[in-house]
XYZ file of C-alpha atoms in Angstrom:
618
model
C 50.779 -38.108 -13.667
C 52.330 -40.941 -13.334
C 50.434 -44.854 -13.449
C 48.800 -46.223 -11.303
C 50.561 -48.381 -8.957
C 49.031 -52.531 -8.398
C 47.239 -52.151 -5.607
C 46.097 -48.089 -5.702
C 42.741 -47.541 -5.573
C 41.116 -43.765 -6.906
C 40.243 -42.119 -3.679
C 36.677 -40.598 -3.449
C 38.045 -37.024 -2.225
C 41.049 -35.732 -4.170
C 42.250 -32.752 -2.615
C 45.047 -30.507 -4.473
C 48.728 -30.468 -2.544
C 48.930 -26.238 -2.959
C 46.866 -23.455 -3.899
C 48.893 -23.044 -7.332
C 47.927 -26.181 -8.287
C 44.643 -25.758 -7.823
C 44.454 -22.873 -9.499
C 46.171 -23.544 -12.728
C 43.824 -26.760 -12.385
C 40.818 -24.266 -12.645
C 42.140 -21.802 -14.813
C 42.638 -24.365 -17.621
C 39.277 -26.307 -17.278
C 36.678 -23.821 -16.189
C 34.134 -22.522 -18.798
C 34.554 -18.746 -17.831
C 36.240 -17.124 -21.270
C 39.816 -15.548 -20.697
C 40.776 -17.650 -17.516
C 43.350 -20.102 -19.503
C 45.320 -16.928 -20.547
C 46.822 -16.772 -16.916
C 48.057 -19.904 -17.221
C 48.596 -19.694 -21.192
C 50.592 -16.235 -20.400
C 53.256 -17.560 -17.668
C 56.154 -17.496 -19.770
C 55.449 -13.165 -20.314
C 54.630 -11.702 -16.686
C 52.872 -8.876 -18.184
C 50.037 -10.507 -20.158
C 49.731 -12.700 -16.918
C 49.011 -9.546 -14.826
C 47.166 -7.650 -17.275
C 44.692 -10.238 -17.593
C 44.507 -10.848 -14.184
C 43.272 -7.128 -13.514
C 40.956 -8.019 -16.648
C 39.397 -10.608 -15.186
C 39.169 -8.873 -11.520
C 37.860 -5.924 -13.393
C 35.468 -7.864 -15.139
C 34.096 -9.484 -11.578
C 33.695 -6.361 -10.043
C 31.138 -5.094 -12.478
C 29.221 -7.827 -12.594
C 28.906 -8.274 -8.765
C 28.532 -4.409 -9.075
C 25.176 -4.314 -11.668
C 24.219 -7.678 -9.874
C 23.859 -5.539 -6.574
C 21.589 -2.871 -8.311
C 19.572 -5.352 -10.050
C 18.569 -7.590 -6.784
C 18.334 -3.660 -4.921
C 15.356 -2.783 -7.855
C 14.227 -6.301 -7.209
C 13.498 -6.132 -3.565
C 12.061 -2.671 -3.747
C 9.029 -4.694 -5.508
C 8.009 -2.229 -8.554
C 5.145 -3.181 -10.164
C 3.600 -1.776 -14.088
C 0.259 -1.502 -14.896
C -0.911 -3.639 -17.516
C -4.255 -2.912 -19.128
C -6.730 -5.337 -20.921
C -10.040 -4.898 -21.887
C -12.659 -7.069 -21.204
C -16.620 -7.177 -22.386
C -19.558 -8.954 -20.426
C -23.029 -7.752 -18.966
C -22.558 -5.350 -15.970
C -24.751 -5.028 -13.163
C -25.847 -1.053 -12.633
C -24.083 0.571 -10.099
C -26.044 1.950 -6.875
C -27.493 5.740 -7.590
C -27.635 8.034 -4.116
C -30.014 10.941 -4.268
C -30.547 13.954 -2.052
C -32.635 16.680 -2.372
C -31.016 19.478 -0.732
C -33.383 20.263 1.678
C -32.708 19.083 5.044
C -35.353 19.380 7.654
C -35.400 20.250 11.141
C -35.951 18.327 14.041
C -38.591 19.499 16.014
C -36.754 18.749 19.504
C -33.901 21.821 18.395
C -36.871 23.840 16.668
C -35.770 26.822 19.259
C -32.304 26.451 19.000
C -32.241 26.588 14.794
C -34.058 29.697 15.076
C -31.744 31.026 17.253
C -29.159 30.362 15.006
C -31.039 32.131 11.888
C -31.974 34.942 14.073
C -27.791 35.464 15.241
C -26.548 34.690 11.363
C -29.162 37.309 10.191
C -27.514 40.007 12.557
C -24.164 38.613 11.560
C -24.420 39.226 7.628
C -26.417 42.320 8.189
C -23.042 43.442 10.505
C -21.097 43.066 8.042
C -22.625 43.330 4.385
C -25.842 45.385 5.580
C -27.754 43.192 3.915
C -31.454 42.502 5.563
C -33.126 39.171 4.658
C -36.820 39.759 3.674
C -39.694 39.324 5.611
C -42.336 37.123 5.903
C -41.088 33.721 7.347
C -43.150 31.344 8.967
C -42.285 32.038 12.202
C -40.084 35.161 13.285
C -36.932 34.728 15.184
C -36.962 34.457 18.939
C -35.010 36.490 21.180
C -33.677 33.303 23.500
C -33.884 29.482 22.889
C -36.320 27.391 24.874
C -35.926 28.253 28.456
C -36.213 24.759 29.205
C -32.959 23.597 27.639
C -29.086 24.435 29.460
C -28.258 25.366 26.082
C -27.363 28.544 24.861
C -26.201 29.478 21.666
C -21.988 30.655 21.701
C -22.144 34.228 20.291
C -18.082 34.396 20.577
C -17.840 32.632 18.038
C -19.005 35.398 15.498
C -18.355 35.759 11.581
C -16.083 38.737 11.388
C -13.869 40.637 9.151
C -10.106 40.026 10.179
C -8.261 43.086 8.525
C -5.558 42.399 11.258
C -4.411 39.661 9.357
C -3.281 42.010 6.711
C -5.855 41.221 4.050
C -9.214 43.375 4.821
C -11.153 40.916 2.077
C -10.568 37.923 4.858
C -13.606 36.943 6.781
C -13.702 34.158 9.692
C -14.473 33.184 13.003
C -11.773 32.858 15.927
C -11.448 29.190 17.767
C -9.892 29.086 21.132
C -9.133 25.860 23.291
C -10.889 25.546 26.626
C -8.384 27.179 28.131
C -8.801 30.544 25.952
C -4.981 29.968 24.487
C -3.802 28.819 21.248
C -6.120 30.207 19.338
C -6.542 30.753 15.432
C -8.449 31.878 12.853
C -10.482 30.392 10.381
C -10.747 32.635 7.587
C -11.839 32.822 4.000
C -11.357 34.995 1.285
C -14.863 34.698 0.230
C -18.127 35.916 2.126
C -20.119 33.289 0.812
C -18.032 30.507 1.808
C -17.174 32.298 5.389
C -20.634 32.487 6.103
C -21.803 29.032 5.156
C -18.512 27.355 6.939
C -19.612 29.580 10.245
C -23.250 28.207 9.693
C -22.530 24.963 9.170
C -20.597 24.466 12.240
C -22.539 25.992 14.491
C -25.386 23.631 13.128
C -23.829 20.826 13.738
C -23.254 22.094 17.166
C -26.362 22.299 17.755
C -27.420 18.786 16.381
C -25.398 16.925 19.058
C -27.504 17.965 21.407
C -29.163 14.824 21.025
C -28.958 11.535 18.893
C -32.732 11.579 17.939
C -31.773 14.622 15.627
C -30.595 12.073 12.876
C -34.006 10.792 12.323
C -36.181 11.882 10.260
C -39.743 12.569 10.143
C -40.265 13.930 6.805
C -41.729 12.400 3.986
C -41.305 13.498 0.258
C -42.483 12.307 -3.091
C -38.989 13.349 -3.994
C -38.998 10.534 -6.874
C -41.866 11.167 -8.967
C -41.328 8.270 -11.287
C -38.457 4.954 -11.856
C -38.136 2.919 -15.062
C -35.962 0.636 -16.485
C -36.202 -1.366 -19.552
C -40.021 -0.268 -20.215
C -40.394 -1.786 -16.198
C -41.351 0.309 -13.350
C -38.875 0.160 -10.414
C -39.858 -1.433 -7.103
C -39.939 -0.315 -3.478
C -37.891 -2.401 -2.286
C -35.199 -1.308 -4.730
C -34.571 1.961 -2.901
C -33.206 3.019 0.682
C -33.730 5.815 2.438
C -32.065 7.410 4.721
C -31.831 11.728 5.843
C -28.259 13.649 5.991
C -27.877 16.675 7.593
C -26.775 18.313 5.081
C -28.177 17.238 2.465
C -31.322 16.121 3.155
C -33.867 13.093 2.398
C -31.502 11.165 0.218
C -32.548 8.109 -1.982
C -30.133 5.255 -3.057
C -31.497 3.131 -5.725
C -29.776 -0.386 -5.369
C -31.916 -2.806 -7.689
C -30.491 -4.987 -9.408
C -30.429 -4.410 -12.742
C -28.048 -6.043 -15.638
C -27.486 -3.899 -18.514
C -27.586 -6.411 -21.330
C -26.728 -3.796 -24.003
C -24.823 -0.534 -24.070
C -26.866 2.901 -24.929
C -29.605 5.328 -24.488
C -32.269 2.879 -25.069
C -31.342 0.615 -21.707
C -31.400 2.890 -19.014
C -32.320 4.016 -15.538
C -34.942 7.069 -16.003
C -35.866 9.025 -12.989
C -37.991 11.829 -12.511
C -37.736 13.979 -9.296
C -38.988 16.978 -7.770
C -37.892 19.321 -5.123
C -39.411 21.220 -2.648
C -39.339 24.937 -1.404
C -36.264 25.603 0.996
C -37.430 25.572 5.062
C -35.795 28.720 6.773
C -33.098 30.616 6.304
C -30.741 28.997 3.229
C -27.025 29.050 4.740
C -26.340 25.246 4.559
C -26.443 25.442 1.064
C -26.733 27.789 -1.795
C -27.330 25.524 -4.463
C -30.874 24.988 -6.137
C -30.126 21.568 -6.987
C -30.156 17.437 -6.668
C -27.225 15.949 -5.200
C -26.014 12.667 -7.146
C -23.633 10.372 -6.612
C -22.860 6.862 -8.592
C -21.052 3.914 -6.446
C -20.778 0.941 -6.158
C -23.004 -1.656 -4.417
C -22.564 -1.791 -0.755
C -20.561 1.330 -0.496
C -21.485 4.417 1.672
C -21.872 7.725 -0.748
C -19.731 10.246 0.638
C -21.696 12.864 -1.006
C -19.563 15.852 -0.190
C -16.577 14.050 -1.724
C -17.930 12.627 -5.161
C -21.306 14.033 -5.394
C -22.228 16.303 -8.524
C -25.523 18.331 -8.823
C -28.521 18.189 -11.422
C -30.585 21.272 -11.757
C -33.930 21.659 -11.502
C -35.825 22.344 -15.264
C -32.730 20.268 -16.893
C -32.911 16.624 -18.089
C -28.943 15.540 -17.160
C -27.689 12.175 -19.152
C -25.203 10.340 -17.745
C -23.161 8.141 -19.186
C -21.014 5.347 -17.306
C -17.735 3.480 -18.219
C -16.857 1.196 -15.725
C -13.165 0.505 -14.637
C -11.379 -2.420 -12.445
C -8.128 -2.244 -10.583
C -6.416 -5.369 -9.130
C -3.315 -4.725 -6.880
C -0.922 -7.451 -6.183
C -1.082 -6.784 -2.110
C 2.175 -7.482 -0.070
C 5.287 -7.113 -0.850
C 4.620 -5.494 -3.905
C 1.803 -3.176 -2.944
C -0.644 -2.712 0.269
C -3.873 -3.289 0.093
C -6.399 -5.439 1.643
C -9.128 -7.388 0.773
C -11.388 -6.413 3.255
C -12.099 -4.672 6.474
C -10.844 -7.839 8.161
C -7.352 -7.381 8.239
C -7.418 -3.659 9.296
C -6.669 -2.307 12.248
C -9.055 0.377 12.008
C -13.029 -0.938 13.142
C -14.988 0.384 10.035
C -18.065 2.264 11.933
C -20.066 2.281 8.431
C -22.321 -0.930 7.957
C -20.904 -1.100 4.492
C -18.455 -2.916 2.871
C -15.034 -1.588 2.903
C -14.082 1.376 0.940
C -10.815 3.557 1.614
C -12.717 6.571 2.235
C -15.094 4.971 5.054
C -11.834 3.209 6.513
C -10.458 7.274 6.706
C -13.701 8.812 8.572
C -13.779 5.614 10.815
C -9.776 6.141 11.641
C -10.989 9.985 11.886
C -13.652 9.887 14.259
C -11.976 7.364 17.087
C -9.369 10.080 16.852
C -11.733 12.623 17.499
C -13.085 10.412 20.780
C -9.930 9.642 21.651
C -8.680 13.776 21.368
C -11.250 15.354 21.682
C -13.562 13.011 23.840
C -16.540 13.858 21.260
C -17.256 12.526 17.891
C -18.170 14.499 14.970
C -21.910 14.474 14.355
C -21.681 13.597 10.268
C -19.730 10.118 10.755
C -21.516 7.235 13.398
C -20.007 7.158 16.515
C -18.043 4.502 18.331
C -19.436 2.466 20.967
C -20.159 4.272 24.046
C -19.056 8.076 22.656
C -21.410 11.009 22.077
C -21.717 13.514 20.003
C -19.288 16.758 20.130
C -21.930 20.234 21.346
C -20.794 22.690 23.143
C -23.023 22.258 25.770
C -20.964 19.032 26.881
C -17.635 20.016 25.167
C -16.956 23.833 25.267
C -13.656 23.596 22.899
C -14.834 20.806 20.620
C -14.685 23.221 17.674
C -11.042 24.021 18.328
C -10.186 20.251 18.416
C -11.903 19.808 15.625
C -10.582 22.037 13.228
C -6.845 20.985 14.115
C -7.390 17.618 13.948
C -9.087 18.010 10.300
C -6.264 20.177 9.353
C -3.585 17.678 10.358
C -6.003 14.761 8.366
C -6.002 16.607 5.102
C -2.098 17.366 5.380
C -1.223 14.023 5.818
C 0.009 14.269 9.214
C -2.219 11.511 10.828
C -1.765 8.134 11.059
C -5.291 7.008 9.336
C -2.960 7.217 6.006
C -0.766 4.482 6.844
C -3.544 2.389 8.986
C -6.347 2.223 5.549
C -4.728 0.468 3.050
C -6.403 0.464 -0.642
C -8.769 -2.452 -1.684
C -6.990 -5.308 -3.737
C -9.883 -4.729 -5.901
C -11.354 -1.521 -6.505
C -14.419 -0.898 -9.213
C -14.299 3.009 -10.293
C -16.807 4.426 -12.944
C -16.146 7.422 -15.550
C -19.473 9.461 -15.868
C -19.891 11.863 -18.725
C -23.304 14.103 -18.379
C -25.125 16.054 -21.351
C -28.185 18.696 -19.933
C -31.075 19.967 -21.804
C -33.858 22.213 -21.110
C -36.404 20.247 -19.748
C -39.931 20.254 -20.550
C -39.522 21.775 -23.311
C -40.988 25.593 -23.631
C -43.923 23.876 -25.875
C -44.600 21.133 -23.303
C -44.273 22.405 -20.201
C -47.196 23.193 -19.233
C -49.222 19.860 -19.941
C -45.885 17.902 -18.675
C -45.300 19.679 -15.423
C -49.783 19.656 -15.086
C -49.553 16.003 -15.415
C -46.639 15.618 -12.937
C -48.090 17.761 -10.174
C -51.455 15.778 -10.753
C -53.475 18.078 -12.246
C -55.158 17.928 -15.658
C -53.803 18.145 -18.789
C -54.418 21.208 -20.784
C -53.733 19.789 -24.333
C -55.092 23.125 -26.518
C -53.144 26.324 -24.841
C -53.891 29.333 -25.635
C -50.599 31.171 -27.033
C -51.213 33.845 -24.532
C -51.212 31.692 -21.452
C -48.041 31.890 -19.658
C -46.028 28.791 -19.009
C -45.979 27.032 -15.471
C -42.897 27.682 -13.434
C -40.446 24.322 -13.568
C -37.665 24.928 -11.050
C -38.634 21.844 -8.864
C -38.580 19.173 -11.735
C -35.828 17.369 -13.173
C -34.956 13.977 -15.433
C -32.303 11.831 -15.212
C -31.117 9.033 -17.443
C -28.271 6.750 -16.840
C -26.890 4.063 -18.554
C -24.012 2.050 -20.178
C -21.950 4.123 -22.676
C -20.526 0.844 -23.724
C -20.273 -2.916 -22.018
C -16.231 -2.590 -22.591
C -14.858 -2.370 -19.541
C -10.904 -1.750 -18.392
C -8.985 -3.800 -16.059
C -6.146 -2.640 -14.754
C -3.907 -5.412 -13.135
C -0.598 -5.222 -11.319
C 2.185 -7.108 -12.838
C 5.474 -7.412 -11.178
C 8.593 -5.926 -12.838
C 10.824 -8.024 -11.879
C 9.559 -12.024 -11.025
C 11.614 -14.732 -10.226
C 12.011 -15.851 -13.554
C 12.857 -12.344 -15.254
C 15.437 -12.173 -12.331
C 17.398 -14.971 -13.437
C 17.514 -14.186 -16.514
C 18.400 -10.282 -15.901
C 21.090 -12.160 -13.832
C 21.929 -14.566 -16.577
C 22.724 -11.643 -19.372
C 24.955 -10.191 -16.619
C 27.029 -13.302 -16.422
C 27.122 -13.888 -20.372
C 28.188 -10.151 -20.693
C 30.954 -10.055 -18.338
C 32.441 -14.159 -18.210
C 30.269 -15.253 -21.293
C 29.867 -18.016 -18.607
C 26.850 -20.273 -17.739
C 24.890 -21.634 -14.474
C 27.138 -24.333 -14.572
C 30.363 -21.662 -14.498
C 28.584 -20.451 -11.142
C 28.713 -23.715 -10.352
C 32.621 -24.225 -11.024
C 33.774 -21.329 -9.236
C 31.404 -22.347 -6.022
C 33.767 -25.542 -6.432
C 36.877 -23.868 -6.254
C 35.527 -22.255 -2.791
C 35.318 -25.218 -1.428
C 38.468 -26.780 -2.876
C 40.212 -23.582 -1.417
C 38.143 -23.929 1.376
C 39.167 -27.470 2.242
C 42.560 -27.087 1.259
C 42.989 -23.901 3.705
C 41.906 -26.463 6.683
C 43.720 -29.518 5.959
C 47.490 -27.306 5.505
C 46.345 -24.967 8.729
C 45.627 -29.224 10.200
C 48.722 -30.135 9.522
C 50.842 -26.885 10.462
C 49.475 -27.170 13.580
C 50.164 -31.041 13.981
C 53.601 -30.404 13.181
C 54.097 -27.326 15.686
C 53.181 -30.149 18.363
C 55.730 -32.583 17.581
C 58.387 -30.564 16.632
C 59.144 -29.991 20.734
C 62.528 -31.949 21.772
C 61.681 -35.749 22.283
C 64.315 -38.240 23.864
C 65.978 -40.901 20.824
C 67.028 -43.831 21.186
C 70.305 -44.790 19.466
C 71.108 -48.350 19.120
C 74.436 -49.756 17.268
C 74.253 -53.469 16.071
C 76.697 -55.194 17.514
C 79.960 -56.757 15.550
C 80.909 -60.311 16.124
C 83.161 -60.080 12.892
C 84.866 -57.716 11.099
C 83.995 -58.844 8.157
C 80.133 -58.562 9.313
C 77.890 -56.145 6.834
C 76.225 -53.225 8.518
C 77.831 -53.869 11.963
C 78.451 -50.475 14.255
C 76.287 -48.728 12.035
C 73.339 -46.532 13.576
C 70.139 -45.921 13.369
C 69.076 -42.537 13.764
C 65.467 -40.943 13.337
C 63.427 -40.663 10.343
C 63.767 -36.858 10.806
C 67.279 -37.081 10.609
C 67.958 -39.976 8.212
C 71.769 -41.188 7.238
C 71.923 -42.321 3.797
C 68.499 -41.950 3.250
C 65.530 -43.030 4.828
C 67.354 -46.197 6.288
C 69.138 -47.652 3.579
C 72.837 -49.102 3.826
C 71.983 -51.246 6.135
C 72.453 -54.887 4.735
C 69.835 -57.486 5.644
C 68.305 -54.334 7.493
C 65.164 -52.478 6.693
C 63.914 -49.468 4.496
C 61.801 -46.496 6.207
C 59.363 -44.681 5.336
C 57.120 -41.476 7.445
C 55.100 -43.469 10.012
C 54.545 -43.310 13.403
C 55.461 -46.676 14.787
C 57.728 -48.714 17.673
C 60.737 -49.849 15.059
C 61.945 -53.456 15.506
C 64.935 -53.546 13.538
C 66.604 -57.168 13.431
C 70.199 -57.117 12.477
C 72.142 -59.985 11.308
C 75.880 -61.306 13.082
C 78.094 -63.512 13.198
C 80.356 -65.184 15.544
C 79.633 -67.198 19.052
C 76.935 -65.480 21.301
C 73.405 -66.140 22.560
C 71.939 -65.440 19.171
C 72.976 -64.266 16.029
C 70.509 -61.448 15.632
C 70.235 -57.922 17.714
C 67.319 -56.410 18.902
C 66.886 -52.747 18.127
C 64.036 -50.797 19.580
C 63.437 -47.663 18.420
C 60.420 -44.590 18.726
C 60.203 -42.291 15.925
C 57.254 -39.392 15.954
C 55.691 -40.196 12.573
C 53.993 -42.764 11.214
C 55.511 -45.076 8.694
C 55.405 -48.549 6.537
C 58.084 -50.647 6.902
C 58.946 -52.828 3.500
C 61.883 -55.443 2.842
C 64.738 -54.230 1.085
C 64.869 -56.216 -2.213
């Protein structure tokens, strides 16, 4: 480059005169490895191109594995990272039922209706004849004063037409007697409880009093923990359908130390089944452990406890945290679903489902199932109301456990979930040496210490223990960690670059500046081409001669033509005259004479089309 001329200042823009210049500029100071061998290699055209398609090469698989990194990246996978953490726990809430679900005096005639037509059912097709001696024998009608009468199409059956004679089922039909199908089962048992169960239900939304109930156990014979007697207060009752007077036990109790020696101990007791036993074949308690707050869905997580056992159950306790959007979806309460939760509960996945479930059910069926509360303003599904409430029913549950509603999508997971591992051990319990005193004692009767060995032992199939405590204060948390943050991205992105270029953030940097060197460069030529496309049309020129008063006179007759079109170069020759140079300026040329006249100078005007500076010829 040559100096510096007096009077040149560095401009604050420099902007290359061609793209090869600005290329071989970059190629010989940029940081990116092999990029000074294109300009090292001119001389030998093949090393030029072959590391030209090296370097090309090169790009393209690192803008290549760039794409599927930032693709894994904003798919948002997450790992789970586990920790394990150790404080006091509170005890979760214990649920309770004791299988025997009463009935409400209100449907007293239409129950026994039922028993009476489920009695001719199994005897149609087993032959088997309950024994006698109920309380009260079956009735040939319901009360006359109810509109109800009890559906005897819908019967158990075998269904050998279906090409397996071991099915049995009933047959639903829509309320127009089309679309009908079967619901079948390959075991009697089942088949005839199903078939029970919904026709008991049927008959329960007759009327919304049938919920309540009336009966009052001493189901829980005796509460401790830590050598304290449990409180009142500490339980809440309330009467499923199902399942009958259920207790949940909900005080608040910190387990300070792991083990057998600080736990819950309960003692219940069971009564005699009422009528005839289809709801439930099962001689047992119905437990369930959940968390605080939370509505026990029984006939999801519930396990039994039989009668004559003591059952100890042992907790571990585990904590999930989800990372919510866009990584995962959850929520953090029932706030920000869509989906009003109809328990009065705090919000659990599974109550967000039956909620979703039974505004479907009011909204399809325009009846609401009678085990989940209603919405505001519905009532309950009967066949009184709804003849073909069954037949909705069934499909919608069908298309709920395949997946194929919307409730899946609509109840997101909690961003913080508590779940609890239970291990159980059962013993015989009393003992065969202390069950008669123990169960004496229990029923309130006195103790009979000295036995004779010949007296028999008193019948314990309604009494059961239950302890439950901490296996061990250690608890799992389970937290969500991104696979890919912002930080890990860059620097997945950075090894990229160092494997391929072997090139830094500031080599990004470089070849963003050689964008917008090309960039700017690719303007200011397309400028200029267009520029010269307008003044390139045909212009009228001015031609003046200086005029000759001698001879002898220097530079006389010579003319001056346009800078475009320059004689002797750009003006010179011209003695006393001037030099040009590209401008775009009116030209007042003063040329010198000699000889008599007005004045010795002439006056040339001329218009050129480009700028230019005009400077005295030395």
């Amino acid at each position: 480059m040559p100096p510096l001329e007096r009077g040149h200042r560095e401009k604050l823009v420099e902007i290359h005169t061609s793209f090869g210049e600005l290329l071989t500029f970059f190629c010989k100071n940029t940081t990116i490895h092999g990029t000074i061998r294109l300009v090292c290699s001119s001389p030998n055209r093949l090393k030029k191109v072959s590391w030209g398609l090296l370097l090309l090469g090169t790009l393209g698989m690192l803008y290549w594995q760039l794409g599927l990194l930032l693709e894994q990246y904003w798919r948002y996978p997450v790992i789970m990272a586990v920790s394990i953490h150790s404080e006091r726990k509170l005890f979760p809430s214990v649920t309770l039922c004791d299988m025997n679900p009463q009935r409400p005096g209100s449907l007293h005639y239409h129950l026994e209706a039922l028993d009476a037509f489920a009695q001719e059912s199994i005897y149609s097709l087993y032959k088997f004849n309950f024994t006698e001696g109920r309380d009260t024998p079956f009735p040939n009608v319901p009360d006359p004063k109810s509109p109800f009468k009890l559906d005897r199409g819908i019967q158990l059956q075998w269904l050998k037409h279906l090409g397996n004679q071991h099915k049995v089922g009933f047959k639903l039909c829509n309320s127009t007697g089309g679309d009908c199908f079967y619901r079948t089962y390959s075991s009697g048992v089942t088949a005839a409880q199903e078939w029970y169960h919904f026709h008991y239900l049927d008959i329960l939304g007759l009327t919304p009093t049938a919920r309540e109930d009336s009966h009052h156990s001493h189901f829980v014979l005796s509460c401790r923990y830590n050598s304290e007697d449990c409180q009142a207060q500490h339980f809440r009752k309330f009467h499923h359908p199902t399942y009958g007077s259920c207790y949940t036990f909900e005080g608040v109790c910190t387990a300070q130390h792991p083990g057998i020696t600080h736990k819950i101990n309960l003692i219940l007791r069971t009564e005699p089944r009422v009528g005839l036993p289809l709801l439930s074949t099962e001689a047992d308690i119905k437990v369930m452990i959940h968390g605080h707050n939370h509505t026990p869905f029984l006939e999801h997580r519930g396990f039994s406890v039989r009668p004559g056992t003591e059952t100890t159950i042992g907790i571990r306790e585990d904590e999930v945290r989800r990372l919510g959007s866009p990584y995962s979806r959850c929520t953090d309460g029932a706030v920000s679903v869509d989906v009003p939760l109809l328990y009065n509960s705090s919000y659990t996945r599974q109550a967000c489902l039956m909620s979703c479930f039974q505004q479907l059910m009011v909204e399809s069926c325009s009846c609401g199932y009678f085990l989940h509360p209603l919405p505001a303003g519905a009532q309950y599904c009967s066949r009184a109301r709804h003849p073909a409430w069954g037949h909705c029913f069934y499909r919608l549950h069908q298309a709920l456990e395949t997946h194929r509603l919307s409730c899946d999508s609509r109840c997101p997971r909690p961003c913080r979930e508590t779940s609890y591992k239970l291990s159980t051990t059962t013993s015989r319990w009393p003992s065969a040496k202390s069950a008669d005193w123990v169960l004496d004692v229990l029923r309130g009767e006195t103790p009979s210490l000295s036995l004779s060995p010949g007296r028999s032992q008193a019948p314990r199939s309604h009494e059961a223990k239950v302890n439950i405590f901490y296996q061990e204060l250690n608890y799992h948390m389970v937290d969500e960690a991104p696979v890919y943050s912002v930080p890990q991205l860059l620097s997945a992105m950075g090894s990229l670059w160092s494997l391929w270029f072997g090139s830094s953030v500031l080599s990004v940097i470089e070849l963003l500046e050689l964008l917008l060197d090309a960039t700017a460069l690719t303007l200011l030529l397309g400028f200029r081409w267009l520029h010269g496309a307008q003044v390139s049309q045909p212009e009228t020129s001015t031609v003046s001669v200086l005029p000759c008063t001698s001879p002898a006179a220097r530079g006389c007759g010579t003319k001056i033509r346009d800078p475009g079109h320059p004689v002797g170069g750009s003006g010179e020759g011209l003695d006393g005259g001037v030099r040009l140079s590209s401008s775009t300026h009116t030209l007042t040329s003063l040329a010198r004479t000699s000889g008599p006249g007005p004045s010795p100078w002439g006056v040339v005007h001329r218009s050129v089309p480009r700028p230019f500076n005009i400077k005295e010829a030395a």
